[in-house]
Tab-separated table of C-alpha atoms in Angstrom:
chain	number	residue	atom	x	y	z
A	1	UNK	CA	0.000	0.000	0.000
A	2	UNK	CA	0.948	3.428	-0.737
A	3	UNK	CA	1.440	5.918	1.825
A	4	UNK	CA	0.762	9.907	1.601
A	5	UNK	CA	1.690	12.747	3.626
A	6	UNK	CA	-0.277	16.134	3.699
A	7	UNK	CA	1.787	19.193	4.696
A	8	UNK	CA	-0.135	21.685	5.786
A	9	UNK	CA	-4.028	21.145	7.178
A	10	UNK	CA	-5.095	24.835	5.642
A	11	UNK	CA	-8.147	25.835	3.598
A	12	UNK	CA	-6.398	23.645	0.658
A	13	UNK	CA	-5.147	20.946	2.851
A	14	UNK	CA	-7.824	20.194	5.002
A	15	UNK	CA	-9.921	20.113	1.199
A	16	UNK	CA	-6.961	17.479	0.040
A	17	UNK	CA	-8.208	15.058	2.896
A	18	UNK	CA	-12.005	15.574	3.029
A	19	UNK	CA	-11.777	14.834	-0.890
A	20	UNK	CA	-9.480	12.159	-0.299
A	21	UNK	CA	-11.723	10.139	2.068
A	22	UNK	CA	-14.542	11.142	0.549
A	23	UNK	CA	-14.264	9.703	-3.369
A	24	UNK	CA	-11.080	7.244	-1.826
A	25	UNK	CA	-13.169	3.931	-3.366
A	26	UNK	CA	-13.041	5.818	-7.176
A	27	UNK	CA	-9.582	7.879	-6.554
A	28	UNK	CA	-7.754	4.433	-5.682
A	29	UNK	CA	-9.627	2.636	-8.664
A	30	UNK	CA	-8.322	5.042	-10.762
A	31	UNK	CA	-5.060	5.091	-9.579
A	32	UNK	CA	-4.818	1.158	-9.857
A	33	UNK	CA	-3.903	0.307	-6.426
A	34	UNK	CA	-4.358	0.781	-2.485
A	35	UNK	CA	-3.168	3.641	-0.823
A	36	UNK	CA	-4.253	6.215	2.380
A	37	UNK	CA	-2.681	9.301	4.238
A	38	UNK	CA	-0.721	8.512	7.085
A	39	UNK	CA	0.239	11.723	7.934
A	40	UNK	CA	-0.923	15.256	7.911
A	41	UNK	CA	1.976	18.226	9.449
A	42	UNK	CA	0.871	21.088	11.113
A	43	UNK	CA	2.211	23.220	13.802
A	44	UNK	CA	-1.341	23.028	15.262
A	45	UNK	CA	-3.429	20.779	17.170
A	46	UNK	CA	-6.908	19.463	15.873
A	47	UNK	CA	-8.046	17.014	18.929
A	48	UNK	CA	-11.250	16.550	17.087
A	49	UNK	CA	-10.307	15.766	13.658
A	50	UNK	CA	-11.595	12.035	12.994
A	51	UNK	CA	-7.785	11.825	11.094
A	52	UNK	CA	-6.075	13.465	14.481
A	53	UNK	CA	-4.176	10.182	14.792
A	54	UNK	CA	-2.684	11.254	12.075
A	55	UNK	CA	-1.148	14.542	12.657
A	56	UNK	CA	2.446	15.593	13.117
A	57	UNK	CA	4.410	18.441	14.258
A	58	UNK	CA	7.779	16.977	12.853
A	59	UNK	CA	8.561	17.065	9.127
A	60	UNK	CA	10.995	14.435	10.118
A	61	UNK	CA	8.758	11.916	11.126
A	62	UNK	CA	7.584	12.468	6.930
A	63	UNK	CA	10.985	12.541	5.299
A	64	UNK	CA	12.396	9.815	7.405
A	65	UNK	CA	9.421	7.004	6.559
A	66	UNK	CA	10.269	5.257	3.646
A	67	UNK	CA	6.968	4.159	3.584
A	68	UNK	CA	5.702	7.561	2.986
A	69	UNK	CA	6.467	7.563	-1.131
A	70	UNK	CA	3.912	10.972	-2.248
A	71	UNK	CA	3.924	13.898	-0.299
A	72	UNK	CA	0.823	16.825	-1.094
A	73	UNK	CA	2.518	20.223	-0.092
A	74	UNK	CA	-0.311	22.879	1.226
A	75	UNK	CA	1.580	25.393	2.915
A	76	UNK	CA	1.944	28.033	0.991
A	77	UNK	CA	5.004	30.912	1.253
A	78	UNK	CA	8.465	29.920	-0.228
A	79	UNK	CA	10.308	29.448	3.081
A	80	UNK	CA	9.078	25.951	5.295
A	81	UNK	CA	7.304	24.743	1.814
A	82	UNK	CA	10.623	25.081	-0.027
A	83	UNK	CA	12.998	23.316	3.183
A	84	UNK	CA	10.338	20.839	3.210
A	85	UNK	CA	10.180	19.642	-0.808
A	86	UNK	CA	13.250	20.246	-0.895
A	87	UNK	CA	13.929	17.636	1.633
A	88	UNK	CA	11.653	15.031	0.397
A	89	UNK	CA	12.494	14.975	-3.137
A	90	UNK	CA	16.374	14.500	-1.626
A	91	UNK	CA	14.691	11.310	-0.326
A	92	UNK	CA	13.223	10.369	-3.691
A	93	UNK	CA	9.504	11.111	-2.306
A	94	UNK	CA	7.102	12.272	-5.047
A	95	UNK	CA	5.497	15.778	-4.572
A	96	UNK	CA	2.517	17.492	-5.681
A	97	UNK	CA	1.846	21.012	-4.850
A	98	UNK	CA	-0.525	23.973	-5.414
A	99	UNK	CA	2.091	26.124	-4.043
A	100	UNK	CA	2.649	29.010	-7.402
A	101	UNK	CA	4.879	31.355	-5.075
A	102	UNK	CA	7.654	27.787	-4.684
A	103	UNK	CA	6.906	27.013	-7.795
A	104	UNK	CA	7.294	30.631	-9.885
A	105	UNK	CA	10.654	31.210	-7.272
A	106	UNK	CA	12.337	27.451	-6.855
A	107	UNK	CA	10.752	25.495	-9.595
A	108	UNK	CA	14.285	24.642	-11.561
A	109	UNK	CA	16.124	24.069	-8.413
A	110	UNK	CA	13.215	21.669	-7.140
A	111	UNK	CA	12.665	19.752	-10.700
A	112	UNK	CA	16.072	19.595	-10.806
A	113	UNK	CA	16.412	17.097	-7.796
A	114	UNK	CA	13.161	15.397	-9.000
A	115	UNK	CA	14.983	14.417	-11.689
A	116	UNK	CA	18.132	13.059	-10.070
A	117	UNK	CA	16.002	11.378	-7.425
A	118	UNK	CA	14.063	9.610	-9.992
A	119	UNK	CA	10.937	11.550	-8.202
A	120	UNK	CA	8.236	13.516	-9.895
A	121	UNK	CA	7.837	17.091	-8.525
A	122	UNK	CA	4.288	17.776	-10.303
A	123	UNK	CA	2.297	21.715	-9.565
A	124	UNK	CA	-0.801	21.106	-11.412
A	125	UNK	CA	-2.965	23.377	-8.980
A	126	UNK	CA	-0.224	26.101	-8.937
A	127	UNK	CA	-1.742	27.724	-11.625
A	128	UNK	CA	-5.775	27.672	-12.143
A	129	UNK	CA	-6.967	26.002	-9.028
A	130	UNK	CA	-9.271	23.063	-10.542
A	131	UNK	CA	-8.858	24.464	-14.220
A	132	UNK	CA	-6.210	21.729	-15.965
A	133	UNK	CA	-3.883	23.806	-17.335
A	134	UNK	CA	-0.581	22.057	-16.696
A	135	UNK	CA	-0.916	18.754	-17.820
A	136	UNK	CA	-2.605	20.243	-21.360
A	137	UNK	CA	0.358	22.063	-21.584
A	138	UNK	CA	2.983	19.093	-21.280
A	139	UNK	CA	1.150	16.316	-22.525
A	140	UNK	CA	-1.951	17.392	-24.870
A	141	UNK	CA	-0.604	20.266	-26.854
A	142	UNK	CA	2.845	18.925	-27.010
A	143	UNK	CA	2.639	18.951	-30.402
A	144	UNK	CA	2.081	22.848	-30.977
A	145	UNK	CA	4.593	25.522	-30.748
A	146	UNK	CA	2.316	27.401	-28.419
A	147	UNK	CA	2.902	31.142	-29.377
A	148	UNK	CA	0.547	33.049	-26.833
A	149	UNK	CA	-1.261	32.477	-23.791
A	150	UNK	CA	-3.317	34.797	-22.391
A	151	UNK	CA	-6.248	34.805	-19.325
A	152	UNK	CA	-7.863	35.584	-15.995
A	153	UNK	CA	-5.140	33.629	-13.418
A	154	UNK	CA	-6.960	35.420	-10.552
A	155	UNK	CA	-10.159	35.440	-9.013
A	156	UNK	CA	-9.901	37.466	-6.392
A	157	UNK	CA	-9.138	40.610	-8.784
A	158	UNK	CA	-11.596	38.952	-11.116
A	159	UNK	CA	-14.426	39.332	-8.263
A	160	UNK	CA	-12.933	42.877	-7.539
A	161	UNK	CA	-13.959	43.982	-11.719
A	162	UNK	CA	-16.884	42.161	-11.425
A	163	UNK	CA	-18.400	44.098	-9.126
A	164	UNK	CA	-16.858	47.210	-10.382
A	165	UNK	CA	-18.971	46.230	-13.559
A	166	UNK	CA	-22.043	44.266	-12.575
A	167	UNK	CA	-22.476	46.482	-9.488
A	168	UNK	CA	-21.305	50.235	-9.821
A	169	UNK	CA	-19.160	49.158	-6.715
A	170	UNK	CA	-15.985	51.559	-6.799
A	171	UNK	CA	-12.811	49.839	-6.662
A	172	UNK	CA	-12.261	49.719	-2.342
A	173	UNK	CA	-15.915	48.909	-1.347
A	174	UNK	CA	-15.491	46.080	-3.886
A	175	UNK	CA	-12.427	44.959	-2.214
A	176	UNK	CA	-14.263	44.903	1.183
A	177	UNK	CA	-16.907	43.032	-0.322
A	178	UNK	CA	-14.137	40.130	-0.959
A	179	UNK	CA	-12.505	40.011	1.910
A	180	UNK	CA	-15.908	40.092	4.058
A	181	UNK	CA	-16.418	36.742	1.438
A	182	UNK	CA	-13.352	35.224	1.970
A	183	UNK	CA	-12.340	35.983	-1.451
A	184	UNK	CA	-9.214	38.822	-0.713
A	185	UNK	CA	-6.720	38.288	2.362
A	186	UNK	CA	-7.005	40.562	4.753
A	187	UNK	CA	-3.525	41.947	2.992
A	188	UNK	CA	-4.495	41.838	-0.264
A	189	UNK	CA	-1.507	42.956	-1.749
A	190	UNK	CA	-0.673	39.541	-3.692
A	191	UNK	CA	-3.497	39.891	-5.188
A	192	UNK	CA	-4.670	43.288	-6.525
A	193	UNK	CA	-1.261	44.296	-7.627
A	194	UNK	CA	-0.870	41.145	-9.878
A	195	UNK	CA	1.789	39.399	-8.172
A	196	UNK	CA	-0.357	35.810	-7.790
A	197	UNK	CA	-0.616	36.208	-11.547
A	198	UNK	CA	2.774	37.373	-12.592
A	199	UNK	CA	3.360	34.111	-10.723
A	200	UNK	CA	1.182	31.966	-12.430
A	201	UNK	CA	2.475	33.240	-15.811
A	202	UNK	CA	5.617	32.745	-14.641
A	203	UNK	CA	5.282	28.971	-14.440
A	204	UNK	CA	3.384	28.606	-17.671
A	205	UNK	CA	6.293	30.622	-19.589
A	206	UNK	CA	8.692	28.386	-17.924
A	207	UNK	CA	6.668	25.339	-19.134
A	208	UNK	CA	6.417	26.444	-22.870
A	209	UNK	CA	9.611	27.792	-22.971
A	210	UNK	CA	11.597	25.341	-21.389
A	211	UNK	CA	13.867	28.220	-19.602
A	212	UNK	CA	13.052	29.105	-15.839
A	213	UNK	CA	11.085	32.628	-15.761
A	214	UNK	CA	11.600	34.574	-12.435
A	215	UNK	CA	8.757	37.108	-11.407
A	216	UNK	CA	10.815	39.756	-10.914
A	217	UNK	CA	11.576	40.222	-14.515
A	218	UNK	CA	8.412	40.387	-15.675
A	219	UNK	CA	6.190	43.705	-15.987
A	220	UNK	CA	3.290	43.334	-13.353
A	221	UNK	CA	0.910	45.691	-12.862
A	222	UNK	CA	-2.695	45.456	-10.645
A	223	UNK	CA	-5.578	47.076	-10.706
A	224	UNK	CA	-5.666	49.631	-8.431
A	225	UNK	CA	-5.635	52.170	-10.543
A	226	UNK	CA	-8.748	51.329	-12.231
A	227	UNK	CA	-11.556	53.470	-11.704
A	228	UNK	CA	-15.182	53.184	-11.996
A	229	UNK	CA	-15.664	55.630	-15.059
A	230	UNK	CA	-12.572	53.803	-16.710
A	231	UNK	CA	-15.274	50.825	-16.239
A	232	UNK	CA	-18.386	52.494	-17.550
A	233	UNK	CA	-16.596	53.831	-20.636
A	234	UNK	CA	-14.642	50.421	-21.348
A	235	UNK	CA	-18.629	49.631	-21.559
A	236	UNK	CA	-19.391	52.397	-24.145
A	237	UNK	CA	-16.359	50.863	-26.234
A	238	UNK	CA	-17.351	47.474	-26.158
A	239	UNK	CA	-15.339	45.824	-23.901
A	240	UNK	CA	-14.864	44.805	-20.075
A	241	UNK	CA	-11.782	45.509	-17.913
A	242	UNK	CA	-9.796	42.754	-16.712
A	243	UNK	CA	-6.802	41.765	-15.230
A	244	UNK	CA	-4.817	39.552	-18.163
A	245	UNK	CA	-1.375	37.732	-17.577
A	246	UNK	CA	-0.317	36.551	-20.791
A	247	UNK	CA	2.946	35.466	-22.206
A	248	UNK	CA	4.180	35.542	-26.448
A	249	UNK	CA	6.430	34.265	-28.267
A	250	UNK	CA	7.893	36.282	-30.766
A	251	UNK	CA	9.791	35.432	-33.967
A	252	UNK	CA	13.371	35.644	-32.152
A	253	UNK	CA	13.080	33.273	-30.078
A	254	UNK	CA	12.247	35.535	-27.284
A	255	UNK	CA	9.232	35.818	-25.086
A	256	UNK	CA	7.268	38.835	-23.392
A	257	UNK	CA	5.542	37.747	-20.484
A	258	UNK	CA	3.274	40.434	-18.356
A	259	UNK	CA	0.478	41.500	-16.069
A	260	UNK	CA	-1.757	44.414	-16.690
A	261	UNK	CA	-5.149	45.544	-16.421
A	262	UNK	CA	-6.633	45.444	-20.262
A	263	UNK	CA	-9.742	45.956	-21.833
A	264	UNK	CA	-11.227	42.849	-23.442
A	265	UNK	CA	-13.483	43.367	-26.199
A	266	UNK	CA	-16.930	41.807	-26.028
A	267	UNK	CA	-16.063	39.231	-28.916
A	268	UNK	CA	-13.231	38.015	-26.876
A	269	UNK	CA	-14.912	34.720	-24.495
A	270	UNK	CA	-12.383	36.279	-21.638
A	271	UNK	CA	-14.560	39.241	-21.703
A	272	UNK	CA	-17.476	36.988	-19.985
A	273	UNK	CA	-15.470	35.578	-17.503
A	274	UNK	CA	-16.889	36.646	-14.251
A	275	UNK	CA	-17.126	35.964	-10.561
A	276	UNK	CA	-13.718	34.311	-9.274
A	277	UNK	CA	-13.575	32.210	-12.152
A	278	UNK	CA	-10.447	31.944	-14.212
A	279	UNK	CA	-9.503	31.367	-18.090
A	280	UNK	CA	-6.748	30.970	-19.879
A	281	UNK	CA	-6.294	31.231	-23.650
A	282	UNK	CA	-3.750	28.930	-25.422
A	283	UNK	CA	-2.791	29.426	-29.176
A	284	UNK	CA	-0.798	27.056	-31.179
A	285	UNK	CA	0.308	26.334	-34.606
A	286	UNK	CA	-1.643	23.173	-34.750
A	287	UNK	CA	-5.030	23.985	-32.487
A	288	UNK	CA	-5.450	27.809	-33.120
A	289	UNK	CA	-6.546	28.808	-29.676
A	290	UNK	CA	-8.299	26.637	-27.148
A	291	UNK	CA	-9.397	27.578	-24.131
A	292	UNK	CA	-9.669	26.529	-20.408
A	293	UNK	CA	-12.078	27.729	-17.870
A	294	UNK	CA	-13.267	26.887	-14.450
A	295	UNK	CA	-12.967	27.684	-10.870
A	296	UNK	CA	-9.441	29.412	-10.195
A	297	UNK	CA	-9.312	29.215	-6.362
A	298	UNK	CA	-11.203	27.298	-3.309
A	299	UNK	CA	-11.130	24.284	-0.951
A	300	UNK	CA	-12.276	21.724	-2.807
A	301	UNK	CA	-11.168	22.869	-6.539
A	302	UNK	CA	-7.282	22.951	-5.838
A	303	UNK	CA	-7.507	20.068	-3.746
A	304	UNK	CA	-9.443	18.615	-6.837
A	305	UNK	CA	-5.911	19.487	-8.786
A	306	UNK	CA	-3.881	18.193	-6.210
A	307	UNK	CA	-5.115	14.580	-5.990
A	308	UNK	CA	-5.277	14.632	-9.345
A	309	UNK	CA	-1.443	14.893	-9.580
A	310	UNK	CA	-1.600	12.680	-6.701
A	311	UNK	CA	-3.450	9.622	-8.552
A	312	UNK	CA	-1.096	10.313	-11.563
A	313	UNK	CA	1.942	9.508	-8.850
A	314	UNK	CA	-0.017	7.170	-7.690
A	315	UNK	CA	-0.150	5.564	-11.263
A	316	UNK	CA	3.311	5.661	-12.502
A	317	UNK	CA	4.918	5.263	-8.910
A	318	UNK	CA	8.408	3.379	-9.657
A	319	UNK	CA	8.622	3.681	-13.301
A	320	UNK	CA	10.479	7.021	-13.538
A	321	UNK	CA	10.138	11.138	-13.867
A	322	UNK	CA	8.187	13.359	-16.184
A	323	UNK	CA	10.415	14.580	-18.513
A	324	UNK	CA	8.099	16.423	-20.323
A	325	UNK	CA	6.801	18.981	-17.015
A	326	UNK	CA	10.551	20.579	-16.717
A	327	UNK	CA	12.766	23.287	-17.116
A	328	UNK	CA	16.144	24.759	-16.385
A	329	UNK	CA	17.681	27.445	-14.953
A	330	UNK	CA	18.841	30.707	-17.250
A	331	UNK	CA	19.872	34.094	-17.456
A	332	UNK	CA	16.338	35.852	-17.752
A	333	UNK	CA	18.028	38.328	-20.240
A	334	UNK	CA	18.504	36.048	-22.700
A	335	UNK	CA	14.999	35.339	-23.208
A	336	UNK	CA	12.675	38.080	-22.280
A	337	UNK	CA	12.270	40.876	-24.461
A	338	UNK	CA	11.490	44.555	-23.848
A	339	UNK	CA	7.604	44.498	-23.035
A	340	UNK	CA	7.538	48.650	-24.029
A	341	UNK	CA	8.142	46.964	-27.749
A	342	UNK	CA	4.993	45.039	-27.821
A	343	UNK	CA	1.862	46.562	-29.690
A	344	UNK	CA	-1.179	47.233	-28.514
A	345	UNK	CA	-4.493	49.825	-29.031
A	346	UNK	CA	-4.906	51.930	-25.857
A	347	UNK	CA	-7.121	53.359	-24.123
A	348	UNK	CA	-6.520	57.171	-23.064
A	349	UNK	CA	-8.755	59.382	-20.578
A	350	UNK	CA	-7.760	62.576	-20.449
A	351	UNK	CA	-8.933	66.037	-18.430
A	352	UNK	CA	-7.939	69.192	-19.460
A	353	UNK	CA	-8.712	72.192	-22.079
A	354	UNK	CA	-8.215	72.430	-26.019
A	355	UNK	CA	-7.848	68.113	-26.095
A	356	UNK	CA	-7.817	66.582	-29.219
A	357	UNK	CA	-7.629	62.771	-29.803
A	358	UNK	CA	-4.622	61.727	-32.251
A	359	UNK	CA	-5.611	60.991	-35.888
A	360	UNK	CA	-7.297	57.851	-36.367
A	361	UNK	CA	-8.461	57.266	-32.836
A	362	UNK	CA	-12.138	55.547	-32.213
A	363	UNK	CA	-13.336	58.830	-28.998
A	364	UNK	CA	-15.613	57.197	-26.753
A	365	UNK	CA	-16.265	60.209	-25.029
A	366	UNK	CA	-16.118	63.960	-25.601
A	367	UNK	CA	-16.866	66.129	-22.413
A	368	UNK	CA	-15.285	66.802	-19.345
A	369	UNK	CA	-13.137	64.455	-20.311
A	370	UNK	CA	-12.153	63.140	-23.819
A	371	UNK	CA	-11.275	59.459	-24.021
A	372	UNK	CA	-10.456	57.530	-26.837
A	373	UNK	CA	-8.972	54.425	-27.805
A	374	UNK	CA	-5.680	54.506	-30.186
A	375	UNK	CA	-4.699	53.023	-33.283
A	376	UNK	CA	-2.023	49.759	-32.736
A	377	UNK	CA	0.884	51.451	-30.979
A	378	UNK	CA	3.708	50.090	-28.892
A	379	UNK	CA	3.827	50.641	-25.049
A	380	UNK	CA	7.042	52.729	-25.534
A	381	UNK	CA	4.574	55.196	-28.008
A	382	UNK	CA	2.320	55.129	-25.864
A	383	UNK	CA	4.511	56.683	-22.871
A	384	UNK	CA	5.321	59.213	-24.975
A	385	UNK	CA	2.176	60.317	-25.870
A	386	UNK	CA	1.448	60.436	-22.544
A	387	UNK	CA	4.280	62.510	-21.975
A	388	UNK	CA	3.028	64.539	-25.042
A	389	UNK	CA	-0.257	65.291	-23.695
A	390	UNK	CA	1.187	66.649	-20.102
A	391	UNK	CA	3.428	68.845	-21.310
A	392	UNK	CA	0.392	70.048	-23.283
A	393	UNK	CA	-1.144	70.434	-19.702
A	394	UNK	CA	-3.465	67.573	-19.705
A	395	UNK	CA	-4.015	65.267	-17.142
A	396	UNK	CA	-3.955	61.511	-18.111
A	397	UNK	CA	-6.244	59.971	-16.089
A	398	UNK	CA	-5.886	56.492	-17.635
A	399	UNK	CA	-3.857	54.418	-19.993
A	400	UNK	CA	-4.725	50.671	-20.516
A	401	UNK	CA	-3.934	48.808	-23.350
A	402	UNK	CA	-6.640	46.647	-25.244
A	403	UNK	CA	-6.280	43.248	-25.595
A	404	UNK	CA	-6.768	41.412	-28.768
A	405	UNK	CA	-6.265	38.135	-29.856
């Protein structure tokens, strides 16, 4: 029988085990042979768990039972997680984790030792909560040069624009609307200024790209800055603001992965995304685009993705690593290009006297304030516009590119 350890009893660990126990007659069945959890770590007590004679204070106790062969990391944070996958994979112990912050920070180092351990280190519910996003990557669309992704990695700013849209909430009572829900962290920093998704776009550049991709060299920008009006007259243009990570691949060789607020035109199926849910656009030479959608965050959804990694351990326990769900470690520089250089429409709203909009601009509005949205420009153009227009002595109220697809 095989034996699995749960690190961390959280909102996603706690959802590993209750979905564990609950469908364990069709997860083993599916896996092809017996197994159970026979331990759970956590730094706290639970004396009226039904599984508390299974709890542990003592990562030890995990790494040092060779019966223990797939380990389900729950943590969170890139400190404890990392010492703690780190040391299991040293003792050849498979891991699964929904951990995006290890993942988007360690992930070479940590695959790394998978492979020299003969261990699989597999992150399906890093990126997407129950969404399969990972495993299509690898393994499905293997045959495509995938050229662009693009998507809603995060629900919590997802439910923040929702709101903003649905509800004519302004931007900070639609925050405390989802952290009353459960939705935002009490700091909600992560979230709303797009470092959960610079994370999770992170991991899929790394994927399609081969190369590790660290967060810090990637453009990331949240949504703060978006205002209600910039809401109502994304409306008036056809489109919905949302917050898009996406990655390309351009013709070099290189790749610009960012974050940034955009505004998604009504034609585009991202546009309807709502709620916390997530999407993510893929487009290949062989598929065209294909698209993946579902619940992004939650209990029971990312423990969904991390038994499912589980069961594929559980499958192929003995008979080797992934290859195919790996990278390596590189000098960012010699695969990101300048994000200023890529091209997009944008959106201007502007307040001041004597405004024009620049030739061949669509105006969406022409009163106290003009705004428009631009021909194709790059992001570099665009800043100096910007700059254009203050020295003229307007005041740019707004710039946000336009996605398209």
């Amino acid at each position: 029988m095989s034996k699995i350890a749960v690190l961390g009893y959280g909102v996603v660990g706690s959802g590993v085990v209750e979905l564990f126990y609950k469908n364990k007659e069709s997860i083993l069945k599916k896996a092809g042979r017996d197994a159970d959890i026979k331990y759970i770590l956590d730094i706290r007590d639970f004396p009226d768990s039904p599984y508390r004679d299974k709890f542990t204070k003592d990562i030890n106790d995990i790494v040092n039972d060779d019966e223990v062969t797939i380990v389900a990391e729950c943590m969170g944070g890139a400190t404890f997680a990392y010492d703690f996958v780190k040391a299991c994979l040293m003792k050849g112990k498979n891991v699964s984790t929904s951990n995006k912050e290890l993942v988007a920070k360690k992930g070479a180092e940590l695959l790394a030792i998978a492979k020299e351990k003969n261990c699989n280190f597999f992150f399906e519910a890093s990126v997407g909560g129950a969404i399969p996003i990972i495993r299509p990557l690898h393994k499905c669309l293997a045959a495509n040069d995938i050229t662009y992704i693009a998507g809603i990695l995060n629900g919590t700013t997802n439910f923040i624009l929702d709101r903003m849209i649905n509800e004519n909430m302004d931007f900070s009572d639609a925050l405390s609307m989802a952290q009353k829900l459960g939705y935002a962290e009490k700091d909600p920093t992560a979230d709303i200024e797009g470092h959960d998704a610079c994370r999770k776009i992170c991991i899929l550049s790394s994927l399609i790209t081969g190369k590790h991709i660290y967060p810090e060299n990637v453009y990331t920008k949240g949504i703060t800055e978006i205002s209600l009006k910039d809401v109502k007259f994304a409306e008036k243009f056809g489109a919905a603001v949302k917050l898009i990570a996406s990655v390309r691949k351009l013709e070099n060789g290189k790749i610009i992965p960012m974050v940034m607020p955009m505004l998604v035109p009504y034609e585009n199926l991202i546009s309807r995304v709502d709620n916390v849910f997530n999407a993510v656009m893929v487009c290949g030479d062989g598929i065209d685009r294909a698209m993946f959608y579902g619940r992004g965050a939650g209990m029971l959804p990312t423990a969904s993705a991390v038994l499912g990694d589980v069961i594929e351990q559980l499958k192929t326990e003995g008979n080797g690593t992934d290859l195919a769900q790996t990278w390596v470690d590189c000098d960012n520089s010699e695969i990101l290009d300048d994000y200023k250089e890529s091209s997009f429409r944008m959106y201007f709203r502007l307040a001041g006297s004597d405004l024009s909009a620049p030739e061949g601009a669509e105006i969406v509005e022409n009163g106290d304030e003009i705004v428009f949205v631009t021909e194709k420009m790059t992001i570099s153009d665009a800043e100096k516009l910007e700059a254009d227009f203050t020295a003229a002595g307007a005041e740019v109220k707004s710039k946000i590119a336009v996605l398209e697809i």
